Amino acid sequence: FPVENIRNFSIIAHVDHGKSTLADRLLELTGTIDKTKNNKQVLDKLQVERERGITVKAQTASLFHDCEGKQYLLNLIDTPGHVDFSYEVSRSLSACQGVLLVVDANEGIQAQTVANFFLAFEAQLSVIPVINKIDLKNADPERVENQIEKVFDIPSDECIKISAKLGTNVESVLQAIIERIPPPKVDRKNPLRALVFDSTFDHYRGVVANVALFDGVVSKGDKIVSAHTQKVYEVNEVGVLNPNEQPTHKLYAGQVGYLIAGMKDVTEAQIGDTLHLRKQPVEPLPGFKSAKPMVFAGIYPVDQSEYNNLKSAIEKLTLNDSSVTVHRDSSLALGAGWRLGFLGLLHMEVFNQRLEQEYNASVILTTPTVPYKAVLSSSKLIKEYREKEITIINPAQFPDKSKVTEYLEPVVLGTIITPDEYTGKIMMLCQARRAVQKNMMFIDQNRVMLKYLFPLNEIVVDFYDSLKSLSSGYASFDYEDAGYQTAELVKMDILLNGNIVEELVTVVHKDKAHSIGKAMCERLKDCLPRQLFEIAIQASIGSKIIARETVKAYRKNVLAKCYGGDITRKMKLLKRQAEGKKKLRKIGNIEVPKDTFIKVLKTQ
Ligand code: GDP
Ligand code: MG
């Protein structure tokens, strides 16, 4: 296929603006899929994707299109649809020369539209704005054109107005792809240089890597090397995606397709890696970095007897998602489990939902935390850790203030787009979350775009829900990684009658310690059963008590009901009471049921 007749593109959009519907229409229009079948969202394959309307794993399809006597090969590279996956979005974008930026004609530009646009803009891609859903009664395409001109500096006459649902004007989208997106700049005579932009695990064939070829040719039988791991593989199969896998003899530079080479798990074919021929090393394509987890949570089986089932479910799911990190962990209260690292909150929720749906696992997920850092001053500690800066993902490893020069917390740059009338309330919410305003701009007469720098840990729990509820659902939010900032962090202990409860130790910002400590004490008070003596629940920082609640004593006497006589009945009751205690954990002389820990530790 001549390179000048190839176009590699992606569709980017805020959730629900019509990315999948447009993809389906393009597939139909080019005859890639049959129009008569029920083609609703062919590219969204996972159940969780259909339910949440987001794409978790990118799907790719090659379309053939005839235009003015020439045949074109249009490679549609689907990108994951959410900010949590923005690393993956930018990797898939690097396989493209252009994007369709889909915006709903009724809702207009939303937070994800902005975030996605800038990923494409930074990658220097041609951006084709597509205003979708013009069939809707409240559609206002002119208003959206003006927003696009104002926010993205794209002349409004470049916008294509369509209805993906009805198929109106979708032809001109194909036309624009051919006219406005340049063919890939590649050289087939150079040695092979292929970008891995996605990978999935197949039980029978191992890893299937989706690749975009920048240089050279690859055929079955070639010996290839991963630039990242330096491992050598023999290519067993190559092919194109239509959108199902279709084996071919070779893949040429400019083409997009799949490759199977006996890689055993997805960590061997990481997104962003470069593949080349053995003995013909090339400069790896720029920008590879391993996706780094930003949200951590403990995961435990509800019942320890399910440990092995849960273990194999986690193993299977991570086979397909190399961005989840897994470490074994154990908690005195919750038993044996794992500490998992995710790219973001949605990533965590999606993983949890897949565990439940696809593997029928019932799990306890603990409140998420973010990776803090400490810059060490004590040379003894530096020796122990072998470096000056350490990452703290477990509060138990939090080094004391006397041993550090500063603590650091991860921050993100958040974009919020909202109808003007909610701006005041939203600013208050952001302030309460320790966010610093960076920018504010009207994108039309009554819509505002706000930019804030947020400490990540302030948005990992219920920020999005609060934002939605105080804006009646109208505000949208998205964020991007913005590094680390200095933070005054402290370790907070929870004590029961003076004894520290290890599983409730948390790292909090100094300004939030009071309110978080108080809330934890109150929650414990609500779910800790009364015992034979009074229990003092305290939150403390070092030796300073910052919150306190009391659980009153309660006399529970199992023998009160039996009137002396029947000794076997008495023994039976005593035995039952003793069995009940097995599930309890003792803190000092206080018995804490597992249930209490679940209630206090679990994500609300
Ligand atoms: P995605 O999240 O961007 O992939 O969006 P979808 O393609 O899943 O579309 C979200 C919803 O909008 C679905 O219910 C679609 O049927 C609907 N939709 C998509 N395109 C149009 C359109 O042109 N007109 C109307 N009225 N609805 C549309
Ligand atoms: Mg979709």
mmCIF file of C-alpha atoms and ligand atoms in Angstrom, residues 13-22 40-41 44 53-55 132-136 162-166, ligand 1:
data_model
loop_
_atom_site.group_PDB
_atom_site.id
_atom_site.type_symbol
_atom_site.label_atom_id
_atom_site.label_comp_id
_atom_site.label_asym_id
_atom_site.label_seq_id
_atom_site.Cartn_x
_atom_site.Cartn_y
_atom_site.Cartn_z
ATOM 1 C CA ALA A 13 -13.985 13.174 23.032
ATOM 2 C CA HIS A 14 -15.495 13.838 26.412
ATOM 3 C CA VAL A 15 -17.412 10.808 27.655
ATOM 4 C CA ASP A 16 -20.777 10.343 25.881
ATOM 5 C CA HIS A 17 -20.099 12.884 23.164
ATOM 6 C CA GLY A 18 -20.321 10.127 20.555
ATOM 7 C CA LYS A 19 -16.865 8.701 19.957
ATOM 8 C CA SER A 20 -18.000 5.070 19.757
ATOM 9 C CA THR A 21 -21.064 5.897 17.660
ATOM 10 C CA LEU A 22 -18.961 7.806 15.167
ATOM 11 C CA LYS A 40 -23.815 -0.735 18.519
ATOM 12 C CA GLN A 41 -20.324 0.110 19.634
ATOM 13 C CA ASP A 44 -16.195 -1.376 23.144
ATOM 14 C CA GLY A 53 -19.547 4.174 28.385
ATOM 15 C CA ILE A 54 -15.791 4.432 28.613
ATOM 16 C CA THR A 55 -13.082 2.598 26.773
ATOM 17 C CA ASN A 132 -21.855 15.805 16.864
ATOM 18 C CA LYS A 133 -25.540 15.321 17.718
ATOM 19 C CA ILE A 134 -26.808 18.181 15.544
ATOM 20 C CA ASP A 135 -30.114 16.268 15.395
ATOM 21 C CA LEU A 136 -30.831 17.022 19.057
ATOM 22 C CA ILE A 162 -22.699 15.770 11.992
ATOM 23 C CA SER A 163 -25.136 13.396 13.577
ATOM 24 C CA ALA A 164 -23.288 10.153 14.206
ATOM 25 C CA LYS A 165 -26.518 8.541 15.305
ATOM 26 C CA LEU A 166 -28.377 9.269 12.069
HETATM 27 P P1 GDP B 1 -18.709 7.937 23.720
HETATM 28 O O1 GDP B 1 -18.748 7.848 25.199
HETATM 29 O O2 GDP B 1 -18.029 9.196 23.262
HETATM 30 O O3 GDP B 1 -18.147 6.705 23.059
HETATM 31 O O4 GDP B 1 -20.223 8.123 23.235
HETATM 32 P P2 GDP B 1 -21.221 7.082 22.579
HETATM 33 O O5 GDP B 1 -20.893 6.879 21.147
HETATM 34 O O6 GDP B 1 -21.286 5.880 23.438
HETATM 35 O O7 GDP B 1 -22.558 7.910 22.638
HETATM 36 C C1 GDP B 1 -23.135 8.324 23.849
HETATM 37 C C2 GDP B 1 -24.631 8.453 23.685
HETATM 38 O O8 GDP B 1 -24.946 9.478 22.751
HETATM 39 C C3 GDP B 1 -25.284 7.185 23.155
HETATM 40 O O9 GDP B 1 -26.510 7.012 23.810
HETATM 41 C C4 GDP B 1 -25.488 7.480 21.678
HETATM 42 O O10 GDP B 1 -26.579 6.788 21.141
HETATM 43 C C5 GDP B 1 -25.752 8.970 21.701
HETATM 44 N N1 GDP B 1 -25.369 9.615 20.439
HETATM 45 C C6 GDP B 1 -24.207 9.494 19.784
HETATM 46 N N2 GDP B 1 -24.223 10.226 18.648
HETATM 47 C C7 GDP B 1 -25.419 10.829 18.601
HETATM 48 C C8 GDP B 1 -26.049 11.738 17.667
HETATM 49 O O11 GDP B 1 -25.518 12.122 16.655
HETATM 50 N N3 GDP B 1 -27.305 12.165 17.993
HETATM 51 C C9 GDP B 1 -27.944 11.757 19.118
HETATM 52 N N4 GDP B 1 -29.184 12.231 19.322
HETATM 53 N N5 GDP B 1 -27.397 10.923 19.984
HETATM 54 C C10 GDP B 1 -26.159 10.453 19.750
#
